[in-house]
Amino acid sequence: EVQLVESGGGLVQPGRSLRLSCAASGFTFDDYAMHWVRQVPGKGLEWVSSISRNSGSIGYADSVKGRFTISRDIAKNSLYLQMNSLRAEDTALYYCTRSTMQWLLLIEHWGQGTLVTVSS
Amino acid sequence: EIVLTQSPGTLSLSPAERATLSCRASQSVNSRSLAWYQQKPGQAPRVLIYGASSRATGIPDRFSGSGSGTDFTLTISRLEPEDFAVYYCQQYDSSPLTFGGGTKVEIK
């Protein structure tokens, strides 16, 4: 069974940093592209960042470019999102997601999310 | 970037009624690379439809998808109580992947 378990969320002041982690299990981690998607409570879904199987291709939404860094550790079956210079508008539930093997941008599995609240 | 516009924003229907949800793309979505997700309160989204019309594993056949190019439709033939939720379309034709704003299907 595919499992994606996020951690690292919490309350943080504007301008500070936070690192999200996602522990993956139930599949061969380095066979799939991975993505972070966020959702402001009660609002829609917003793609944040993507990383290819071998970390050779990485992308970011314009809203986080230059502030967030995605990475993965194959040995630990883990995905990360380093978030710097956080803003109030980054407040959201952050989902770790996995693509399908055939279509790299089609999201097949979602974690339950970790809530990030940016507030003074 | 492909912008997806969903309509209506809210659909108020009764159980057993038919629901028709629309997703319009700002440019053609090649290879029908469009998916539909269902999200219930407090839960992560789950994929219902991919390839515009293929049902994901375990999805009941009352859910069907159609369309191509820039216009896509999700149809729920007869609403069950568990189908009242928010539905999102997503294109995976080109980077960045993008989502529509969602359609809430609520009980009338």
Coordinates of N, CA and C in Angstrom, one line a residue:
Chain A
E1 N 0.8 -1.2 0.0 CA 0.0 0.0 0.0 C 0.9 1.3 0.0
V2 N 0.6 2.2 -0.9 CA 1.3 3.4 -1.0 C 1.0 4.3 0.2
Q3 N 2.0 4.8 0.9 CA 1.8 5.7 2.0 C 2.7 6.9 1.9
L4 N 2.2 8.0 2.1 CA 2.9 9.3 2.1 C 2.6 10.0 3.4
V5 N 3.6 10.2 4.2 CA 3.3 10.8 5.6 C 4.2 12.1 5.7
E6 N 3.5 13.2 5.7 CA 4.1 14.5 5.9 C 4.4 14.8 7.3
S7 N 5.4 15.6 7.6 CA 5.7 16.1 8.9 C 6.4 17.5 8.8
G8 N 6.5 18.2 9.9 CA 7.3 19.4 9.9 C 6.5 20.7 9.9
G9 N 5.2 20.6 9.7 CA 4.4 21.8 9.7 C 4.3 22.4 11.1
G10 N 3.7 23.6 11.2 CA 3.6 24.2 12.5 C 3.4 25.7 12.3
L11 N 3.4 26.4 13.4 CA 3.3 27.9 13.4 C 4.7 28.5 13.4
V12 N 4.9 29.4 12.4 CA 6.2 30.1 12.3 C 5.9 31.6 12.0
Q13 N 6.9 32.4 12.4 CA 6.7 33.8 12.2 C 7.1 34.2 10.7
P14 N 6.6 35.3 10.2 CA 7.0 35.7 8.9 C 8.5 35.9 8.8
G15 N 9.0 35.5 7.7 CA 10.5 35.7 7.5 C 11.3 34.5 7.9
R16 N 10.7 33.6 8.7 CA 11.4 32.5 9.2 C 11.4 31.3 8.3
S17 N 12.0 30.2 8.6 CA 12.1 29.0 7.8 C 11.4 27.8 8.4
L18 N 11.1 26.9 7.5 CA 10.5 25.6 8.0 C 10.9 24.6 7.0
R19 N 11.1 23.3 7.4 CA 11.4 22.3 6.5 C 10.4 21.2 6.6
L20 N 9.7 20.9 5.5 CA 8.7 19.8 5.5 C 9.4 18.5 5.0
S21 N 8.9 17.4 5.6 CA 9.4 16.1 5.2 C 8.2 15.2 4.8
C22 N 8.5 14.3 3.9 CA 7.5 13.3 3.5 C 8.1 11.9 3.5
A23 N 7.7 11.0 4.3 CA 8.2 9.7 4.3 C 7.3 8.8 3.4
A24 N 8.0 8.2 2.4 CA 7.2 7.4 1.4 C 7.5 5.9 1.7
S25 N 6.4 5.1 1.5 CA 6.6 3.7 1.6 C 5.6 3.0 0.7
G26 N 5.8 1.7 0.5 CA 4.8 0.9 -0.3 C 5.1 1.0 -1.8
F27 N 6.2 1.6 -2.2 CA 6.5 1.6 -3.6 C 8.0 1.9 -3.7
T28 N 8.6 1.8 -5.0 CA 10.0 2.0 -5.2 C 10.1 3.5 -5.4
F29 N 10.7 4.2 -4.4 CA 10.6 5.7 -4.4 C 11.3 6.3 -5.6
D30 N 12.4 5.8 -6.1 CA 13.1 6.4 -7.1 C 12.5 6.1 -8.5
D31 N 11.4 5.5 -8.6 CA 10.7 5.2 -9.8 C 9.7 6.3 -10.2
Y32 N 9.5 7.3 -9.3 CA 8.4 8.2 -9.5 C 8.8 9.6 -9.3
A33 N 8.2 10.5 -10.1 CA 8.3 12.0 -9.8 C 7.4 12.3 -8.6
M34 N 7.8 13.3 -7.9 CA 7.1 13.7 -6.7 C 6.7 15.2 -6.7
H35 N 5.7 15.6 -6.0 CA 5.2 17.0 -6.1 C 4.8 17.4 -4.7
W36 N 4.9 18.7 -4.4 CA 4.2 19.3 -3.3 C 3.1 20.2 -3.8
V37 N 1.9 20.0 -3.2 CA 0.7 20.8 -3.6 C 0.2 21.3 -2.3
R38 N -0.3 22.6 -2.3 CA -0.8 23.2 -1.1 C -2.2 23.6 -1.3
Q39 N -2.9 23.8 -0.1 CA -4.3 24.2 -0.1 C -4.6 25.1 1.1
V40 N -4.9 26.3 0.8 CA -5.4 27.1 1.9 C -6.8 26.6 2.4
P41 N -6.9 26.4 3.7 CA -8.2 25.8 4.2 C -9.4 26.5 3.6
G42 N -10.3 25.6 3.0 CA -11.5 26.1 2.4 C -11.3 26.7 1.0
K43 N -10.1 26.6 0.5 CA -9.8 27.1 -0.9 C -9.4 26.0 -1.8
G44 N -8.9 26.3 -3.0 CA -8.5 25.3 -4.0 C -7.1 24.8 -3.9
L45 N -6.7 24.0 -4.8 CA -5.4 23.3 -4.8 C -4.4 24.2 -5.6
E46 N -3.2 24.3 -5.1 CA -2.2 25.0 -5.8 C -0.9 24.2 -5.9
W47 N -0.4 23.9 -7.1 CA 0.9 23.2 -7.2 C 2.0 24.1 -6.7
V48 N 2.9 23.5 -6.0 CA 4.1 24.3 -5.4 C 5.4 23.9 -6.1
S49 N 5.7 22.6 -6.2 CA 7.0 22.2 -6.7 C 7.0 20.8 -7.1
S50 N 7.9 20.5 -8.0 CA 8.0 19.1 -8.5 C 9.5 18.7 -8.6
I51 N 9.7 17.4 -8.5 CA 11.1 16.9 -8.6 C 11.0 15.6 -9.4
S52 N 11.9 15.4 -10.3 CA 11.9 14.2 -11.1 C 12.5 13.0 -10.3
R53 N 12.5 11.9 -11.0 CA 12.9 10.6 -10.3 C 14.4 10.8 -9.8
N54 N 15.2 11.3 -10.6 CA 16.7 11.4 -10.3 C 17.1 12.8 -9.8
S55 N 16.1 13.6 -9.5 CA 16.3 15.0 -9.1 C 16.9 15.9 -10.2
G56 N 17.0 15.4 -11.4 CA 17.6 16.1 -12.5 C 16.7 17.3 -13.0
S57 N 15.4 17.2 -12.8 CA 14.4 18.2 -13.3 C 13.6 18.6 -12.1
I58 N 13.6 19.9 -11.8 CA 12.9 20.5 -10.7 C 12.2 21.7 -11.1
G59 N 11.0 22.0 -10.6 CA 10.2 23.1 -10.9 C 9.5 23.7 -9.7
Y60 N 9.3 25.0 -9.8 CA 8.6 25.8 -8.7 C 7.5 26.7 -9.3
A61 N 6.5 26.9 -8.5 CA 5.5 27.9 -8.8 C 6.2 29.3 -8.6
D62 N 5.7 30.2 -9.4 CA 6.3 31.6 -9.3 C 6.2 32.1 -7.9
S63 N 5.1 31.8 -7.2 CA 4.9 32.3 -5.9 C 5.9 31.9 -4.9
V64 N 6.7 30.8 -5.2 CA 7.6 30.3 -4.2 C 9.0 30.3 -4.7
K65 N 9.2 30.6 -6.0 CA 10.5 30.5 -6.6 C 11.5 31.4 -5.9
G66 N 12.7 30.9 -5.6 CA 13.7 31.6 -4.9 C 13.6 31.5 -3.4
R67 N 12.5 31.0 -2.9 CA 12.3 30.9 -1.4 C 12.3 29.4 -1.0
F68 N 11.7 28.6 -1.8 CA 11.5 27.2 -1.5 C 12.5 26.3 -2.3
T69 N 12.9 25.2 -1.6 CA 13.8 24.3 -2.3 C 13.2 22.8 -2.1
I70 N 13.0 22.1 -3.2 CA 12.6 20.7 -3.1 C 13.8 19.8 -3.2
S71 N 13.7 18.7 -2.5 CA 14.8 17.7 -2.6 C 14.3 16.4 -2.3
R72 N 15.0 15.3 -2.6 CA 14.6 14.0 -2.2 C 15.9 13.2 -1.8
D73 N 15.7 12.2 -0.9 CA 16.8 11.4 -0.5 C 16.3 9.9 -0.8
I74 N 16.9 9.4 -1.8 CA 16.5 8.0 -2.2 C 16.8 7.0 -1.1
A75 N 17.9 7.1 -0.4 CA 18.3 6.2 0.7 C 17.3 6.2 1.8
K76 N 16.7 7.4 2.0 CA 15.7 7.5 3.1 C 14.3 7.4 2.7
N77 N 14.1 7.2 1.4 CA 12.7 7.2 0.8 C 11.9 8.5 1.3
S78 N 12.6 9.6 1.2 CA 11.9 10.8 1.7 C 12.0 12.0 0.7
L79 N 11.0 12.8 0.8 CA 10.9 14.0 0.0 C 10.9 15.2 1.0
Y80 N 11.5 16.3 0.6 CA 11.6 17.5 1.5 C 11.2 18.7 0.8
L81 N 10.8 19.7 1.6 CA 10.5 21.1 1.1 C 11.1 22.1 2.1
Q82 N 12.2 22.7 1.7 CA 12.8 23.7 2.5 C 12.1 25.0 2.2
M83 N 11.5 25.6 3.2 CA 10.8 26.9 2.9 C 11.4 28.0 3.7
N84 N 12.0 29.0 3.0 CA 12.6 30.1 3.6 C 11.8 31.4 3.4
S85 N 12.1 32.4 4.1 CA 11.4 33.7 4.0 C 9.9 33.6 3.9
L86 N 9.4 32.9 4.8 CA 7.9 32.6 4.8 C 7.1 33.8 4.9
R87 N 6.0 33.8 4.2 CA 5.0 34.9 4.2 C 3.7 34.4 4.7
A88 N 2.8 35.3 5.1 CA 1.5 35.0 5.5 C 0.7 34.2 4.5
E89 N 1.0 34.5 3.2 CA 0.2 33.9 2.1 C 0.7 32.5 1.9
D90 N 1.8 32.0 2.5 CA 2.2 30.6 2.5 C 1.4 29.7 3.4
T91 N 0.6 30.3 4.2 CA -0.2 29.5 5.2 C -1.1 28.6 4.4
A92 N -1.0 27.3 4.6 CA -1.8 26.3 3.9 C -1.5 24.9 4.4
L93 N -2.3 24.0 4.0 CA -2.0 22.6 4.2 C -1.2 22.1 3.0
Y94 N 0.0 21.5 3.3 CA 0.9 21.1 2.3 C 0.8 19.6 2.1
Y95 N 0.5 19.2 0.9 CA 0.4 17.8 0.6 C 1.6 17.3 -0.2
C96 N 2.1 16.2 0.2 CA 3.1 15.4 -0.5 C 2.4 14.5 -1.5
T97 N 2.8 14.5 -2.7 CA 2.0 13.7 -3.7 C 3.0 12.9 -4.6
R98 N 2.5 11.8 -5.2 CA 3.3 11.0 -6.1 C 2.6 10.9 -7.4
S99 N 3.4 11.0 -8.5 CA 2.9 10.9 -9.8 C 2.6 9.4 -10.2
T100 N 2.1 9.2 -11.4 CA 2.1 7.9 -11.9 C 3.4 7.6 -12.6
M101 N 3.6 6.4 -13.0 CA 4.9 6.1 -13.6 C 4.9 6.6 -15.1
Q102 N 3.7 6.5 -15.7 CA 3.6 6.9 -17.1 C 3.5 8.4 -17.4
W103 N 2.7 9.0 -16.6 CA 2.5 10.5 -16.7 C 3.1 11.2 -15.5
L104 N 4.2 11.9 -15.7 CA 4.9 12.5 -14.6 C 4.2 13.6 -13.9
L105 N 3.2 14.2 -14.5 CA 2.5 15.3 -13.9 C 1.1 14.9 -13.4
L106 N 0.7 13.7 -13.6 CA -0.6 13.2 -13.1 C -0.4 12.6 -11.7
I107 N -1.1 13.2 -10.8 CA -1.0 12.9 -9.3 C -1.9 11.7 -9.0
E108 N -1.3 10.6 -8.5 CA -2.0 9.4 -8.2 C -2.3 9.2 -6.8
H109 N -1.3 9.6 -5.9 CA -1.4 9.4 -4.5 C -1.1 10.7 -3.7
W110 N -1.8 10.9 -2.7 CA -1.7 12.1 -1.8 C -1.5 11.6 -0.4
G111 N -0.6 12.4 0.4 CA -0.6 12.2 1.8 C -1.7 12.9 2.4
Q112 N -1.8 13.0 3.7 CA -2.9 13.6 4.4 C -2.6 15.1 4.7
G113 N -1.4 15.5 4.5 CA -1.0 17.0 4.6 C -0.4 17.3 5.9
T114 N 0.3 18.4 5.9 CA 0.8 19.0 7.1 C 0.6 20.5 7.1
L115 N 0.0 21.1 8.1 CA -0.4 22.4 8.1 C 0.7 23.4 8.5
V116 N 0.9 24.4 7.7 CA 1.9 25.4 7.9 C 1.1 26.7 8.1
T117 N 1.3 27.4 9.3 CA 0.7 28.6 9.6 C 1.8 29.7 9.8
V118 N 1.8 30.7 9.0 CA 2.7 31.8 9.1 C 2.0 33.0 9.7
S119 N 2.4 33.3 10.9 CA 1.8 34.4 11.6 C 2.7 34.9 12.7
S120 N 2.6 36.2 13.0 CA 3.4 36.7 14.1 C 2.6 36.7 15.4
Chain B
E1 N 1.5 28.7 -19.2 CA 0.7 27.9 -18.2 C -0.7 27.7 -18.7
I2 N -1.2 26.5 -18.5 CA -2.6 26.3 -18.9 C -3.5 26.6 -17.7
V3 N -4.4 27.5 -17.9 CA -5.4 27.9 -16.9 C -6.7 27.1 -17.1
L4 N -7.2 26.5 -16.0 CA -8.4 25.7 -16.1 C -9.5 26.4 -15.3
T5 N -10.6 26.6 -15.9 CA -11.8 27.3 -15.3 C -12.9 26.3 -15.2
Q6 N -13.4 26.1 -14.0 CA -14.4 25.2 -13.7 C -15.7 25.9 -13.5
S7 N -16.8 25.3 -13.9 CA -18.1 25.8 -13.7 C -19.2 24.7 -13.5
P8 N -20.2 25.0 -12.8 CA -20.4 26.2 -11.9 C -19.5 26.1 -10.7
G9 N -19.5 27.1 -9.9 CA -18.8 27.1 -8.7 C -19.4 26.2 -7.7
T10 N -20.7 26.2 -7.6 CA -21.5 25.3 -6.7 C -22.7 24.8 -7.5
L11 N -22.9 23.5 -7.3 CA -24.1 22.8 -7.9 C -24.9 22.2 -6.8
S12 N -26.2 22.7 -6.7 CA -27.1 22.2 -5.6 C -28.0 21.2 -6.3
L13 N -27.9 19.9 -5.8 CA -28.7 18.9 -6.4 C -29.2 17.9 -5.3
S14 N -30.2 17.1 -5.6 CA -30.7 16.1 -4.7 C -30.1 14.7 -5.0
P15 N -30.0 13.9 -4.1 CA -29.6 12.5 -4.4 C -30.4 11.9 -5.5
A16 N -29.8 11.1 -6.3 CA -30.3 10.4 -7.5 C -30.4 11.3 -8.7
E17 N -30.1 12.6 -8.5 CA -30.0 13.5 -9.7 C -28.7 13.3 -10.4
R18 N -28.7 13.9 -11.6 CA -27.5 13.8 -12.5 C -26.7 15.1 -12.3
A19 N -25.4 15.0 -12.2 CA -24.5 16.2 -12.0 C -23.6 16.3 -13.2
T20 N -23.5 17.5 -13.8 CA -22.7 17.7 -14.9 C -21.7 18.9 -14.6
L21 N -20.4 18.6 -14.5 CA -19.4 19.6 -14.1 C -18.6 19.9 -15.3
S22 N -18.2 21.2 -15.5 CA -17.4 21.6 -16.6 C -16.0 22.1 -16.3
C23 N -15.1 21.8 -17.1 CA -13.7 22.3 -17.0 C -13.3 22.8 -18.3
R24 N -12.9 24.1 -18.4 CA -12.5 24.7 -19.7 C -11.0 25.1 -19.6
A25 N -10.2 24.7 -20.5 CA -8.8 25.1 -20.5 C -8.5 26.3 -21.4
S26 N -7.5 27.0 -21.0 CA -7.1 28.3 -21.8 C -6.4 28.0 -23.1
Q27 N -5.9 26.7 -23.2 CA -5.4 26.3 -24.5 C -5.6 24.8 -24.6
S28 N -5.4 24.2 -25.7 CA -5.7 22.8 -25.9 C -4.9 21.9 -25.0
V29 N -5.6 21.0 -24.4 CA -4.9 20.0 -23.6 C -4.6 18.7 -24.4
N30 N -3.4 18.5 -24.8 CA -3.1 17.5 -25.8 C -3.2 16.1 -25.1
S31 N -3.5 15.1 -25.9 CA -3.6 13.7 -25.5 C -4.6 13.5 -24.4
R32 N -5.6 14.5 -24.4 CA -6.6 14.4 -23.4 C -6.0 14.2 -22.0
S33 N -5.0 14.9 -21.7 CA -4.2 14.7 -20.4 C -4.9 15.5 -19.3
L34 N -6.1 15.1 -19.0 CA -6.9 15.8 -18.0 C -7.5 14.8 -17.0
A35 N -7.4 15.2 -15.7 CA -7.9 14.3 -14.6 C -8.9 15.1 -13.8
W36 N -9.7 14.3 -13.1 CA -10.7 14.8 -12.2 C -10.4 14.2 -10.8
Y37 N -10.5 15.0 -9.8 CA -10.4 14.6 -8.4 C -11.6 14.9 -7.6
Q38 N -11.8 14.1 -6.6 CA -12.9 14.4 -5.6 C -12.2 14.6 -4.2
Q39 N -12.7 15.7 -3.6 CA -12.2 15.9 -2.2 C -13.4 16.1 -1.2
K40 N -13.4 15.3 -0.2 CA -14.4 15.4 0.9 C -13.7 16.2 2.0
P41 N -14.6 16.8 2.9 CA -14.1 17.6 4.0 C -13.1 16.8 4.9
G42 N -11.9 17.4 5.2 CA -11.0 16.7 6.0 C -10.2 15.6 5.4
Q43 N -10.3 15.5 4.1 CA -9.6 14.4 3.4 C -8.8 15.0 2.2
A44 N -7.8 14.2 1.9 CA -7.0 14.6 0.7 C -7.8 14.3 -0.6
P45 N -7.5 14.9 -1.7 CA -8.2 14.6 -2.9 C -7.9 13.1 -3.3
R46 N -8.8 12.6 -4.1 CA -8.5 11.3 -4.7 C -8.8 11.3 -6.2
V47 N -8.1 10.6 -7.0 CA -8.3 10.7 -8.5 C -9.5 9.8 -8.8
L48 N -10.4 10.4 -9.7 CA -11.5 9.7 -10.2 C -11.3 9.3 -11.6
I49 N -10.9 10.2 -12.4 CA -10.8 10.1 -13.9 C -9.4 10.6 -14.3
Y50 N -8.8 9.9 -15.3 CA -7.6 10.4 -15.9 C -7.8 10.1 -17.4
G51 N -6.9 10.8 -18.2 CA -7.1 10.6 -19.7 C -8.4 11.1 -20.2
A52 N -9.0 12.0 -19.4 CA -10.3 12.6 -19.7 C -11.5 11.7 -19.5
S53 N -11.3 10.4 -19.7 CA -12.5 9.5 -19.6 C -12.2 8.1 -19.0
S54 N -11.0 7.9 -18.5 CA -10.7 6.6 -17.9 C -10.9 6.6 -16.4
R55 N -11.7 5.7 -15.9 CA -11.9 5.7 -14.5 C -10.7 5.1 -13.7
A56 N -10.3 5.7 -12.6 CA -9.3 5.2 -11.8 C -9.8 3.9 -11.1
T57 N -8.8 3.1 -10.6 CA -9.2 1.9 -9.9 C -10.2 2.1 -8.8
G58 N -11.2 1.3 -8.8 CA -12.2 1.3 -7.7 C -13.3 2.4 -7.8
I59 N -13.2 3.2 -8.9 CA -14.2 4.3 -9.0 C -15.5 3.7 -9.7
P60 N -16.6 4.0 -9.0 CA -17.9 3.5 -9.6 C -18.2 4.0 -11.0
D61 N -19.0 3.2 -11.7 CA -19.2 3.6 -13.1 C -20.3 4.7 -13.3
R62 N -20.8 5.2 -12.1 CA -21.7 6.3 -12.2 C -20.9 7.6 -12.5
F63 N -19.6 7.5 -12.4 CA -18.7 8.6 -12.7 C -18.2 8.4 -14.1
S64 N -18.3 9.5 -14.9 CA -17.8 9.4 -16.3 C -17.2 10.7 -16.7
G65 N -16.2 10.6 -17.5 CA -15.6 11.9 -18.0 C -15.6 11.9 -19.6
S66 N -15.6 13.1 -20.1 CA -15.6 13.2 -21.6 C -15.0 14.5 -21.9
G67 N -14.8 14.7 -23.2 CA -14.2 16.0 -23.7 C -12.8 15.8 -24.3
S68 N -12.4 16.9 -25.0 CA -11.1 16.9 -25.6 C -10.8 18.4 -25.9
G69 N -9.5 18.7 -26.3 CA -9.2 20.0 -26.6 C -9.2 21.0 -25.4
T70 N -10.2 21.8 -25.4 CA -10.3 22.8 -24.3 C -11.5 22.6 -23.4
D71 N -12.4 21.7 -23.8 CA -13.7 21.5 -23.0 C -13.8 20.1 -22.5
F72 N -14.0 20.0 -21.2 CA -14.1 18.7 -20.6 C -15.2 18.7 -19.6
T73 N -15.8 17.5 -19.4 CA -17.0 17.3 -18.5 C -16.8 16.1 -17.6
L74 N -17.2 16.3 -16.4 CA -17.4 15.2 -15.5 C -18.9 15.0 -15.2
T75 N -19.4 13.8 -15.4 CA -20.8 13.5 -15.2 C -20.9 12.5 -14.1
I76 N -21.8 12.7 -13.1 CA -22.2 11.7 -12.1 C -23.6 11.4 -12.4
S77 N -23.9 10.2 -12.9 CA -25.2 9.8 -13.4 C -26.3 9.9 -12.4
R78 N -26.1 9.4 -11.2 CA -27.1 9.4 -10.2 C -26.3 9.6 -8.9
L79 N -26.5 10.8 -8.3 CA -25.8 11.2 -7.1 C -26.1 10.3 -5.9
E80 N -25.1 9.7 -5.3 CA -25.2 9.0 -4.0 C -24.9 10.0 -2.9
P81 N -25.3 9.7 -1.7 CA -25.0 10.6 -0.6 C -23.5 10.9 -0.4
E82 N -22.7 9.9 -0.7 CA -21.2 10.1 -0.5 C -20.6 10.9 -1.7
D83 N -21.4 11.3 -2.7 CA -20.8 12.0 -3.8 C -20.8 13.5 -3.6
F84 N -21.4 14.0 -2.5 CA -21.5 15.4 -2.3 C -20.1 15.8 -1.7
A85 N -19.4 16.6 -2.5 CA -18.0 16.9 -2.2 C -17.6 18.0 -3.2
V86 N -16.3 18.3 -3.2 CA -15.7 19.3 -4.1 C -14.9 18.5 -5.2
Y87 N -15.1 18.9 -6.4 CA -14.4 18.3 -7.5 C -13.5 19.2 -8.3
Y88 N -12.3 18.7 -8.5 CA -11.2 19.5 -9.2 C -10.8 18.9 -10.5
C89 N -10.6 19.6 -11.5 CA -9.9 19.1 -12.7 C -8.4 19.5 -12.7
Q90 N -7.6 18.7 -13.3 CA -6.2 19.0 -13.4 C -5.6 18.6 -14.7
Q91 N -4.8 19.4 -15.3 CA -4.2 19.1 -16.6 C -2.7 18.6 -16.3
Y92 N -2.4 17.5 -17.0 CA -1.0 17.0 -16.9 C -0.3 16.9 -18.2
D93 N -0.8 17.8 -19.1 CA -0.2 17.8 -20.5 C 1.1 18.6 -20.5
S94 N 1.2 19.7 -19.7 CA 2.4 20.5 -19.8 C 2.7 21.1 -18.4
S95 N 4.0 21.3 -18.2 CA 4.4 21.9 -17.0 C 4.2 23.4 -17.0
P96 N 3.8 24.0 -15.9 CA 3.4 23.4 -14.6 C 2.1 22.7 -14.6
L97 N 1.9 21.6 -13.9 CA 0.6 21.1 -13.7 C -0.3 22.1 -13.1
T98 N -1.5 22.1 -13.5 CA -2.5 23.1 -13.0 C -3.8 22.5 -12.6
F99 N -4.5 23.2 -11.7 CA -5.8 22.7 -11.2 C -6.8 23.8 -11.6
G100 N -8.1 23.3 -11.7 CA -9.2 24.2 -11.8 C -9.5 24.7 -10.4
G101 N -10.4 25.7 -10.3 CA -10.8 26.2 -9.0 C -11.7 25.4 -8.2
G102 N -12.3 24.4 -8.8 CA -13.2 23.5 -8.1 C -14.7 23.8 -8.3
T103 N -15.5 22.7 -8.2 CA -16.9 22.8 -8.2 C -17.4 22.0 -6.9
K104 N -18.2 22.7 -6.1 CA -18.8 22.1 -5.0 C -20.1 21.5 -5.3
V105 N -20.3 20.2 -5.1 CA -21.6 19.6 -5.3 C -22.2 19.5 -3.9
E106 N -23.3 20.2 -3.7 CA -23.9 20.2 -2.4 C -25.4 19.7 -2.5
I107 N -25.8 19.3 -1.3 CA -27.2 18.7 -1.2 C -28.2 19.8 -1.3
K108 N -29.2 19.7 -2.2 CA -30.2 20.7 -2.3 C -31.3 20.5 -1.2

